[in-house]
Amino acid sequence: MPEITSPALIKEVQKELAALNLYDGAIDGIAGKKTAAAVTKWQYLHNFTPTGIITEAIRRNVTVPQMFARQGDAPPPKVPKYPHDDTKSLTAFYGKPGDESKHQFISLPYPMKLAWEPSKEITRIRIHQKCAEDFSNFFNDIFQYYSLDKVKEYGLDMFGGSYNNRAIRGGSRASTHAFACAVDINPAENQLTWGKGRALFSRPEFTPLMQMATANNLVNLGMKRDFDFMHFEAAWVS
Ligand SMILES: [Zn+2]
C-alpha cells in the first residue's frame, strides 16, 4: 500500500497518536521523523510490521478504533436515581414544592460566600435529605480535586442558592430549588442565558467538575440545555 501524503489525513493520525501518548510533536500534517517513530511504536504495539510509514490501512487502524473507544468512554446508561425534572415526578419523590419537613443541612468542606453578598460566608447548605449525601460528596470531590486555591480562582466557593420556594426563571412551574434538590454555583460567571463558550463552567478545565456531578448522580443544566451552567440538580433531565 502506498504511503499517505495528504496533510489532513496525516494530521488525523498525529492527533490519535498524541491522544495515545505515543506522539508529542506538532500536529502539522507532515510525516517527519517524530511521526515515523510514533507510527513505529504504534505498529509494534499492535502487531503490525514496524515500518514507520502511514499507509491507508495504518491510518484506518489508528484512527477509527480510537474514535469508537472515545464514544465508548461514556458510562453505560443506568436507571436514574432521581426523578425526571417535571413537577409531577419531583413532587412524587421530594414532596410538594415548599415542603420543608425533609430538609437538612450539609456541611461544606470549604467555606462559600453568598454570591449576592460576598462578605457573608456560609459553611453549610440547606438541601432535601434525599439528595443530601450526593451533594455533600460532590462538594467534597470538588475540594479534593481543585484544592482551595483553584476553588477560589474558579469561583467554586460562590454560592448562588439552594432551597428557594420559587418558580423557574421566566416560567410558572416550581423550580427544582423549590424542592430543595438544586444548588447554584458561581452565578456571576455562569449567567442564566450564557451558553457554551461564554459560561465559565462550559470550558475544558471544568470537565472534571461535570464528571464529579455525574458520578454523584447530579445534572448540570448547562451541559444538558446549554444555559444555566451554574445550576446542579438532583433530577433527571431528558
Ligand atoms: Zn438554579
JSON list of N, CA, C and O in Angstrom, two decimals, residues 33-82:
[
{"chain": "A", "resi": 33, "resn": "LYS", "atom": "N", "xyz": [10.31, 12.71, 11.19]},
{"chain": "A", "resi": 33, "resn": "LYS", "atom": "CA", "xyz": [10.96, 11.67, 11.99]},
{"chain": "A", "resi": 33, "resn": "LYS", "atom": "C", "xyz": [10.14, 11.28, 13.22]},
{"chain": "A", "resi": 33, "resn": "LYS", "atom": "O", "xyz": [9.98, 10.11, 13.53]},
{"chain": "A", "resi": 34, "resn": "LYS", "atom": "N", "xyz": [9.63, 12.31, 13.94]},
{"chain": "A", "resi": 34, "resn": "LYS", "atom": "CA", "xyz": [8.87, 12.04, 15.16]},
{"chain": "A", "resi": 34, "resn": "LYS", "atom": "C", "xyz": [7.61, 11.24, 14.87]},
{"chain": "A", "resi": 34, "resn": "LYS", "atom": "O", "xyz": [7.23, 10.34, 15.62]},
{"chain": "A", "resi": 35, "resn": "THR", "atom": "N", "xyz": [6.96, 11.63, 13.76]},
{"chain": "A", "resi": 35, "resn": "THR", "atom": "CA", "xyz": [5.73, 10.92, 13.38]},
{"chain": "A", "resi": 35, "resn": "THR", "atom": "C", "xyz": [6.06, 9.48, 13.04]},
{"chain": "A", "resi": 35, "resn": "THR", "atom": "O", "xyz": [5.38, 8.55, 13.49]},
{"chain": "A", "resi": 36, "resn": "ALA", "atom": "N", "xyz": [7.12, 9.28, 12.28]},
{"chain": "A", "resi": 36, "resn": "ALA", "atom": "CA", "xyz": [7.52, 7.93, 11.89]},
{"chain": "A", "resi": 36, "resn": "ALA", "atom": "C", "xyz": [7.83, 7.08, 13.13]},
{"chain": "A", "resi": 36, "resn": "ALA", "atom": "O", "xyz": [7.44, 5.91, 13.21]},
{"chain": "A", "resi": 37, "resn": "ALA", "atom": "N", "xyz": [8.51, 7.70, 14.09]},
{"chain": "A", "resi": 37, "resn": "ALA", "atom": "CA", "xyz": [8.85, 6.97, 15.32]},
{"chain": "A", "resi": 37, "resn": "ALA", "atom": "C", "xyz": [7.58, 6.56, 16.08]},
{"chain": "A", "resi": 37, "resn": "ALA", "atom": "O", "xyz": [7.48, 5.45, 16.60]},
{"chain": "A", "resi": 38, "resn": "ALA", "atom": "N", "xyz": [6.61, 7.49, 16.11]},
{"chain": "A", "resi": 38, "resn": "ALA", "atom": "CA", "xyz": [5.36, 7.20, 16.80]},
{"chain": "A", "resi": 38, "resn": "ALA", "atom": "C", "xyz": [4.59, 6.10, 16.08]},
{"chain": "A", "resi": 38, "resn": "ALA", "atom": "O", "xyz": [4.02, 5.20, 16.72]},
{"chain": "A", "resi": 39, "resn": "VAL", "atom": "N", "xyz": [4.57, 6.16, 14.76]},
{"chain": "A", "resi": 39, "resn": "VAL", "atom": "CA", "xyz": [3.88, 5.14, 13.98]},
{"chain": "A", "resi": 39, "resn": "VAL", "atom": "C", "xyz": [4.54, 3.78, 14.23]},
{"chain": "A", "resi": 39, "resn": "VAL", "atom": "O", "xyz": [3.86, 2.76, 14.42]},
{"chain": "A", "resi": 40, "resn": "THR", "atom": "N", "xyz": [5.86, 3.78, 14.26]},
{"chain": "A", "resi": 40, "resn": "THR", "atom": "CA", "xyz": [6.60, 2.54, 14.52]},
{"chain": "A", "resi": 40, "resn": "THR", "atom": "C", "xyz": [6.19, 1.95, 15.87]},
{"chain": "A", "resi": 40, "resn": "THR", "atom": "O", "xyz": [5.94, 0.75, 15.98]},
{"chain": "A", "resi": 41, "resn": "LYS", "atom": "N", "xyz": [6.13, 2.83, 16.87]},
{"chain": "A", "resi": 41, "resn": "LYS", "atom": "CA", "xyz": [5.72, 2.37, 18.22]},
{"chain": "A", "resi": 41, "resn": "LYS", "atom": "C", "xyz": [4.33, 1.76, 18.17]},
{"chain": "A", "resi": 41, "resn": "LYS", "atom": "O", "xyz": [4.07, 0.70, 18.74]},
{"chain": "A", "resi": 42, "resn": "TRP", "atom": "N", "xyz": [3.43, 2.50, 17.50]},
{"chain": "A", "resi": 42, "resn": "TRP", "atom": "CA", "xyz": [2.04, 2.02, 17.41]},
{"chain": "A", "resi": 42, "resn": "TRP", "atom": "C", "xyz": [2.00, 0.65, 16.70]},
{"chain": "A", "resi": 42, "resn": "TRP", "atom": "O", "xyz": [1.32, -0.28, 17.16]},
{"chain": "A", "resi": 43, "resn": "GLN", "atom": "N", "xyz": [2.74, 0.55, 15.59]},
{"chain": "A", "resi": 43, "resn": "GLN", "atom": "CA", "xyz": [2.75, -0.71, 14.83]},
{"chain": "A", "resi": 43, "resn": "GLN", "atom": "C", "xyz": [3.28, -1.85, 15.69]},
{"chain": "A", "resi": 43, "resn": "GLN", "atom": "O", "xyz": [2.74, -2.96, 15.69]},
{"chain": "A", "resi": 44, "resn": "TYR", "atom": "N", "xyz": [4.33, -1.54, 16.43]},
{"chain": "A", "resi": 44, "resn": "TYR", "atom": "CA", "xyz": [4.92, -2.55, 17.30]},
{"chain": "A", "resi": 44, "resn": "TYR", "atom": "C", "xyz": [3.91, -3.03, 18.33]},
{"chain": "A", "resi": 44, "resn": "TYR", "atom": "O", "xyz": [3.73, -4.23, 18.56]},
{"chain": "A", "resi": 45, "resn": "LEU", "atom": "N", "xyz": [3.20, -2.07, 18.93]},
{"chain": "A", "resi": 45, "resn": "LEU", "atom": "CA", "xyz": [2.22, -2.40, 19.98]},
{"chain": "A", "resi": 45, "resn": "LEU", "atom": "C", "xyz": [1.02, -3.18, 19.45]},
{"chain": "A", "resi": 45, "resn": "LEU", "atom": "O", "xyz": [0.34, -3.87, 20.19]},
{"chain": "A", "resi": 46, "resn": "HIS", "atom": "N", "xyz": [0.74, -2.99, 18.14]},
{"chain": "A", "resi": 46, "resn": "HIS", "atom": "CA", "xyz": [-0.46, -3.63, 17.58]},
{"chain": "A", "resi": 46, "resn": "HIS", "atom": "C", "xyz": [-0.13, -4.74, 16.59]},
{"chain": "A", "resi": 46, "resn": "HIS", "atom": "O", "xyz": [-0.96, -5.10, 15.76]},
{"chain": "A", "resi": 47, "resn": "ASN", "atom": "N", "xyz": [1.06, -5.26, 16.71]},
{"chain": "A", "resi": 47, "resn": "ASN", "atom": "CA", "xyz": [1.46, -6.40, 15.88]},
{"chain": "A", "resi": 47, "resn": "ASN", "atom": "C", "xyz": [1.41, -6.15, 14.38]},
{"chain": "A", "resi": 47, "resn": "ASN", "atom": "O", "xyz": [1.08, -7.04, 13.61]},
{"chain": "A", "resi": 48, "resn": "PHE", "atom": "N", "xyz": [1.73, -4.93, 13.99]},
{"chain": "A", "resi": 48, "resn": "PHE", "atom": "CA", "xyz": [1.94, -4.63, 12.58]},
{"chain": "A", "resi": 48, "resn": "PHE", "atom": "C", "xyz": [3.45, -4.60, 12.35]},
{"chain": "A", "resi": 48, "resn": "PHE", "atom": "O", "xyz": [4.22, -4.33, 13.28]},
{"chain": "A", "resi": 49, "resn": "THR", "atom": "N", "xyz": [3.87, -4.85, 11.11]},
{"chain": "A", "resi": 49, "resn": "THR", "atom": "CA", "xyz": [5.30, -4.76, 10.80]},
{"chain": "A", "resi": 49, "resn": "THR", "atom": "C", "xyz": [5.74, -3.31, 11.01]},
{"chain": "A", "resi": 49, "resn": "THR", "atom": "O", "xyz": [5.16, -2.39, 10.41]},
{"chain": "A", "resi": 50, "resn": "PRO", "atom": "N", "xyz": [6.70, -3.07, 11.90]},
{"chain": "A", "resi": 50, "resn": "PRO", "atom": "CA", "xyz": [7.09, -1.68, 12.19]},
{"chain": "A", "resi": 50, "resn": "PRO", "atom": "C", "xyz": [7.89, -1.05, 11.05]},
{"chain": "A", "resi": 50, "resn": "PRO", "atom": "O", "xyz": [9.07, -1.32, 10.88]},
{"chain": "A", "resi": 51, "resn": "THR", "atom": "N", "xyz": [7.20, -0.20, 10.28]},
{"chain": "A", "resi": 51, "resn": "THR", "atom": "CA", "xyz": [7.83, 0.46, 9.14]},
{"chain": "A", "resi": 51, "resn": "THR", "atom": "C", "xyz": [7.93, 1.97, 9.35]},
{"chain": "A", "resi": 51, "resn": "THR", "atom": "O", "xyz": [8.72, 2.65, 8.72]},
{"chain": "A", "resi": 52, "resn": "GLY", "atom": "N", "xyz": [7.06, 2.51, 10.22]},
{"chain": "A", "resi": 52, "resn": "GLY", "atom": "CA", "xyz": [7.02, 3.95, 10.42]},
{"chain": "A", "resi": 52, "resn": "GLY", "atom": "C", "xyz": [6.30, 4.69, 9.31]},
{"chain": "A", "resi": 52, "resn": "GLY", "atom": "O", "xyz": [6.24, 5.92, 9.31]},
{"chain": "A", "resi": 53, "resn": "ILE", "atom": "N", "xyz": [5.74, 3.93, 8.37]},
{"chain": "A", "resi": 53, "resn": "ILE", "atom": "CA", "xyz": [5.08, 4.56, 7.22]},
{"chain": "A", "resi": 53, "resn": "ILE", "atom": "C", "xyz": [3.56, 4.52, 7.39]},
{"chain": "A", "resi": 53, "resn": "ILE", "atom": "O", "xyz": [2.99, 3.48, 7.76]},
{"chain": "A", "resi": 54, "resn": "ILE", "atom": "N", "xyz": [2.91, 5.67, 7.14]},
{"chain": "A", "resi": 54, "resn": "ILE", "atom": "CA", "xyz": [1.45, 5.73, 7.27]},
{"chain": "A", "resi": 54, "resn": "ILE", "atom": "C", "xyz": [0.82, 5.32, 5.94]},
{"chain": "A", "resi": 54, "resn": "ILE", "atom": "O", "xyz": [0.83, 6.07, 4.97]},
{"chain": "A", "resi": 55, "resn": "THR", "atom": "N", "xyz": [0.29, 4.13, 5.90]},
{"chain": "A", "resi": 55, "resn": "THR", "atom": "CA", "xyz": [-0.49, 3.70, 4.74]},
{"chain": "A", "resi": 55, "resn": "THR", "atom": "C", "xyz": [-1.96, 3.86, 5.09]},
{"chain": "A", "resi": 55, "resn": "THR", "atom": "O", "xyz": [-2.31, 4.17, 6.23]},
{"chain": "A", "resi": 56, "resn": "GLU", "atom": "N", "xyz": [-2.83, 3.63, 4.11]},
{"chain": "A", "resi": 56, "resn": "GLU", "atom": "CA", "xyz": [-4.27, 3.74, 4.36]},
{"chain": "A", "resi": 56, "resn": "GLU", "atom": "C", "xyz": [-4.69, 2.74, 5.45]},
{"chain": "A", "resi": 56, "resn": "GLU", "atom": "O", "xyz": [-5.49, 3.06, 6.32]},
{"chain": "A", "resi": 57, "resn": "ALA", "atom": "N", "xyz": [-4.14, 1.55, 5.40]},
{"chain": "A", "resi": 57, "resn": "ALA", "atom": "CA", "xyz": [-4.50, 0.54, 6.41]},
{"chain": "A", "resi": 57, "resn": "ALA", "atom": "C", "xyz": [-4.10, 1.00, 7.81]},
{"chain": "A", "resi": 57, "resn": "ALA", "atom": "O", "xyz": [-4.85, 0.85, 8.77]},
{"chain": "A", "resi": 58, "resn": "ILE", "atom": "N", "xyz": [-2.92, 1.57, 7.90]},
{"chain": "A", "resi": 58, "resn": "ILE", "atom": "CA", "xyz": [-2.45, 2.06, 9.20]},
{"chain": "A", "resi": 58, "resn": "ILE", "atom": "C", "xyz": [-3.34, 3.21, 9.68]},
{"chain": "A", "resi": 58, "resn": "ILE", "atom": "O", "xyz": [-3.77, 3.26, 10.82]},
{"chain": "A", "resi": 59, "resn": "ARG", "atom": "N", "xyz": [-3.61, 4.14, 8.75]},
{"chain": "A", "resi": 59, "resn": "ARG", "atom": "CA", "xyz": [-4.45, 5.29, 9.12]},
{"chain": "A", "resi": 59, "resn": "ARG", "atom": "C", "xyz": [-5.79, 4.83, 9.69]},
{"chain": "A", "resi": 59, "resn": "ARG", "atom": "O", "xyz": [-6.24, 5.28, 10.73]},
{"chain": "A", "resi": 60, "resn": "ARG", "atom": "N", "xyz": [-6.40, 3.90, 8.98]},
{"chain": "A", "resi": 60, "resn": "ARG", "atom": "CA", "xyz": [-7.72, 3.44, 9.41]},
{"chain": "A", "resi": 60, "resn": "ARG", "atom": "C", "xyz": [-7.63, 2.74, 10.77]},
{"chain": "A", "resi": 60, "resn": "ARG", "atom": "O", "xyz": [-8.46, 2.93, 11.64]},
{"chain": "A", "resi": 61, "resn": "ASN", "atom": "N", "xyz": [-6.62, 1.93, 10.92]},
{"chain": "A", "resi": 61, "resn": "ASN", "atom": "CA", "xyz": [-6.48, 1.18, 12.18]},
{"chain": "A", "resi": 61, "resn": "ASN", "atom": "C", "xyz": [-6.13, 2.07, 13.36]},
{"chain": "A", "resi": 61, "resn": "ASN", "atom": "O", "xyz": [-6.54, 1.80, 14.49]},
{"chain": "A", "resi": 62, "resn": "VAL", "atom": "N", "xyz": [-5.40, 3.14, 13.08]},
{"chain": "A", "resi": 62, "resn": "VAL", "atom": "CA", "xyz": [-5.03, 4.04, 14.18]},
{"chain": "A", "resi": 62, "resn": "VAL", "atom": "C", "xyz": [-6.23, 4.89, 14.58]},
{"chain": "A", "resi": 62, "resn": "VAL", "atom": "O", "xyz": [-6.52, 5.06, 15.76]},
{"chain": "A", "resi": 63, "resn": "THR", "atom": "N", "xyz": [-6.93, 5.44, 13.58]},
{"chain": "A", "resi": 63, "resn": "THR", "atom": "CA", "xyz": [-7.93, 6.46, 13.90]},
{"chain": "A", "resi": 63, "resn": "THR", "atom": "C", "xyz": [-9.30, 5.89, 14.22]},
{"chain": "A", "resi": 63, "resn": "THR", "atom": "O", "xyz": [-9.93, 6.31, 15.19]},
{"chain": "A", "resi": 64, "resn": "VAL", "atom": "N", "xyz": [-9.79, 4.97, 13.46]},
{"chain": "A", "resi": 64, "resn": "VAL", "atom": "CA", "xyz": [-11.18, 4.55, 13.63]},
{"chain": "A", "resi": 64, "resn": "VAL", "atom": "C", "xyz": [-11.45, 3.92, 15.00]},
{"chain": "A", "resi": 64, "resn": "VAL", "atom": "O", "xyz": [-12.38, 4.33, 15.70]},
{"chain": "A", "resi": 65, "resn": "PRO", "atom": "N", "xyz": [-10.63, 2.95, 15.45]},
{"chain": "A", "resi": 65, "resn": "PRO", "atom": "CA", "xyz": [-10.91, 2.37, 16.77]},
{"chain": "A", "resi": 65, "resn": "PRO", "atom": "C", "xyz": [-10.86, 3.41, 17.88]},
{"chain": "A", "resi": 65, "resn": "PRO", "atom": "O", "xyz": [-11.61, 3.34, 18.84]},
{"chain": "A", "resi": 66, "resn": "GLN", "atom": "N", "xyz": [-9.97, 4.41, 17.73]},
{"chain": "A", "resi": 66, "resn": "GLN", "atom": "CA", "xyz": [-9.87, 5.45, 18.75]},
{"chain": "A", "resi": 66, "resn": "GLN", "atom": "C", "xyz": [-11.16, 6.24, 18.86]},
{"chain": "A", "resi": 66, "resn": "GLN", "atom": "O", "xyz": [-11.62, 6.55, 19.95]},
{"chain": "A", "resi": 67, "resn": "MET", "atom": "N", "xyz": [-11.74, 6.58, 17.72]},
{"chain": "A", "resi": 67, "resn": "MET", "atom": "CA", "xyz": [-12.97, 7.37, 17.76]},
{"chain": "A", "resi": 67, "resn": "MET", "atom": "C", "xyz": [-14.07, 6.58, 18.46]},
{"chain": "A", "resi": 67, "resn": "MET", "atom": "O", "xyz": [-14.83, 7.10, 19.25]},
{"chain": "A", "resi": 68, "resn": "PHE", "atom": "N", "xyz": [-14.11, 5.28, 18.17]},
{"chain": "A", "resi": 68, "resn": "PHE", "atom": "CA", "xyz": [-15.13, 4.45, 18.82]},
{"chain": "A", "resi": 68, "resn": "PHE", "atom": "C", "xyz": [-14.83, 4.29, 20.30]},
{"chain": "A", "resi": 68, "resn": "PHE", "atom": "O", "xyz": [-15.73, 4.31, 21.13]},
{"chain": "A", "resi": 69, "resn": "ALA", "atom": "N", "xyz": [-13.55, 4.14, 20.62]},
{"chain": "A", "resi": 69, "resn": "ALA", "atom": "CA", "xyz": [-13.18, 3.98, 22.02]},
{"chain": "A", "resi": 69, "resn": "ALA", "atom": "C", "xyz": [-13.62, 5.19, 22.83]},
{"chain": "A", "resi": 69, "resn": "ALA", "atom": "O", "xyz": [-14.12, 5.06, 23.93]},
{"chain": "A", "resi": 70, "resn": "ARG", "atom": "N", "xyz": [-13.44, 6.39, 22.24]},
{"chain": "A", "resi": 70, "resn": "ARG", "atom": "CA", "xyz": [-13.81, 7.58, 22.99]},
{"chain": "A", "resi": 70, "resn": "ARG", "atom": "C", "xyz": [-15.31, 7.67, 23.18]},
{"chain": "A", "resi": 70, "resn": "ARG", "atom": "O", "xyz": [-15.79, 8.06, 24.23]},
{"chain": "A", "resi": 71, "resn": "GLN", "atom": "N", "xyz": [-16.06, 7.29, 22.15]},
{"chain": "A", "resi": 71, "resn": "GLN", "atom": "CA", "xyz": [-17.51, 7.29, 22.32]},
{"chain": "A", "resi": 71, "resn": "GLN", "atom": "C", "xyz": [-17.89, 6.31, 23.41]},
{"chain": "A", "resi": 71, "resn": "GLN", "atom": "O", "xyz": [-18.81, 6.53, 24.17]},
{"chain": "A", "resi": 72, "resn": "GLY", "atom": "N", "xyz": [-17.16, 5.22, 23.48]},
{"chain": "A", "resi": 72, "resn": "GLY", "atom": "CA", "xyz": [-17.46, 4.18, 24.46]},
{"chain": "A", "resi": 72, "resn": "GLY", "atom": "C", "xyz": [-17.05, 4.56, 25.87]},
{"chain": "A", "resi": 72, "resn": "GLY", "atom": "O", "xyz": [-17.38, 3.86, 26.81]},
{"chain": "A", "resi": 73, "resn": "ASP", "atom": "N", "xyz": [-16.33, 5.68, 25.99]},
{"chain": "A", "resi": 73, "resn": "ASP", "atom": "CA", "xyz": [-15.87, 6.11, 27.31]},
{"chain": "A", "resi": 73, "resn": "ASP", "atom": "C", "xyz": [-17.02, 6.49, 28.24]},
{"chain": "A", "resi": 73, "resn": "ASP", "atom": "O", "xyz": [-16.88, 6.41, 29.45]},
{"chain": "A", "resi": 74, "resn": "ALA", "atom": "N", "xyz": [-18.12, 6.95, 27.65]},
{"chain": "A", "resi": 74, "resn": "ALA", "atom": "CA", "xyz": [-19.24, 7.40, 28.47]},
{"chain": "A", "resi": 74, "resn": "ALA", "atom": "C", "xyz": [-19.75, 6.22, 29.30]},
{"chain": "A", "resi": 74, "resn": "ALA", "atom": "O", "xyz": [-19.76, 5.09, 28.83]},
{"chain": "A", "resi": 75, "resn": "PRO", "atom": "N", "xyz": [-20.14, 6.49, 30.55]},
{"chain": "A", "resi": 75, "resn": "PRO", "atom": "CA", "xyz": [-20.62, 5.38, 31.39]},
{"chain": "A", "resi": 75, "resn": "PRO", "atom": "C", "xyz": [-21.87, 4.76, 30.77]},
{"chain": "A", "resi": 75, "resn": "PRO", "atom": "O", "xyz": [-22.65, 5.46, 30.13]},
{"chain": "A", "resi": 76, "resn": "PRO", "atom": "N", "xyz": [-22.06, 3.48, 30.94]},
{"chain": "A", "resi": 76, "resn": "PRO", "atom": "CA", "xyz": [-23.24, 2.84, 30.37]},
{"chain": "A", "resi": 76, "resn": "PRO", "atom": "C", "xyz": [-24.50, 3.43, 30.97]},
{"chain": "A", "resi": 76, "resn": "PRO", "atom": "O", "xyz": [-24.51, 3.84, 32.13]},
{"chain": "A", "resi": 77, "resn": "PRO", "atom": "N", "xyz": [-25.56, 3.52, 30.17]},
{"chain": "A", "resi": 77, "resn": "PRO", "atom": "CA", "xyz": [-26.80, 4.10, 30.71]},
{"chain": "A", "resi": 77, "resn": "PRO", "atom": "C", "xyz": [-27.30, 3.28, 31.87]},
{"chain": "A", "resi": 77, "resn": "PRO", "atom": "O", "xyz": [-27.25, 2.06, 31.86]},
{"chain": "A", "resi": 78, "resn": "LYS", "atom": "N", "xyz": [-27.73, 3.97, 32.92]},
{"chain": "A", "resi": 78, "resn": "LYS", "atom": "CA", "xyz": [-28.26, 3.26, 34.07]},
{"chain": "A", "resi": 78, "resn": "LYS", "atom": "C", "xyz": [-29.58, 3.88, 34.47]},
{"chain": "A", "resi": 78, "resn": "LYS", "atom": "O", "xyz": [-29.94, 4.94, 34.01]},
{"chain": "A", "resi": 79, "resn": "VAL", "atom": "N", "xyz": [-30.28, 3.20, 35.31]},
{"chain": "A", "resi": 79, "resn": "VAL", "atom": "CA", "xyz": [-31.56, 3.72, 35.78]},
{"chain": "A", "resi": 79, "resn": "VAL", "atom": "C", "xyz": [-31.28, 4.96, 36.62]},
{"chain": "A", "resi": 79, "resn": "VAL", "atom": "O", "xyz": [-30.49, 4.91, 37.56]},
{"chain": "A", "resi": 80, "resn": "PRO", "atom": "N", "xyz": [-31.88, 6.11, 36.26]},
{"chain": "A", "resi": 80, "resn": "PRO", "atom": "CA", "xyz": [-31.59, 7.33, 37.02]},
{"chain": "A", "resi": 80, "resn": "PRO", "atom": "C", "xyz": [-32.03, 7.17, 38.48]},
{"chain": "A", "resi": 80, "resn": "PRO", "atom": "O", "xyz": [-33.06, 6.58, 38.76]},
{"chain": "A", "resi": 81, "resn": "LYS", "atom": "N", "xyz": [-31.21, 7.71, 39.36]},
{"chain": "A", "resi": 81, "resn": "LYS", "atom": "CA", "xyz": [-31.52, 7.63, 40.79]},
{"chain": "A", "resi": 81, "resn": "LYS", "atom": "C", "xyz": [-32.63, 8.60, 41.16]},
{"chain": "A", "resi": 81, "resn": "LYS", "atom": "O", "xyz": [-33.41, 8.35, 42.06]},
{"chain": "A", "resi": 82, "resn": "TYR", "atom": "N", "xyz": [-32.66, 9.74, 40.45]},
{"chain": "A", "resi": 82, "resn": "TYR", "atom": "CA", "xyz": [-33.60, 10.80, 40.81]},
{"chain": "A", "resi": 82, "resn": "TYR", "atom": "C", "xyz": [-34.72, 10.91, 39.80]},
{"chain": "A", "resi": 82, "resn": "TYR", "atom": "O", "xyz": [-34.60, 10.43, 38.68]}
]
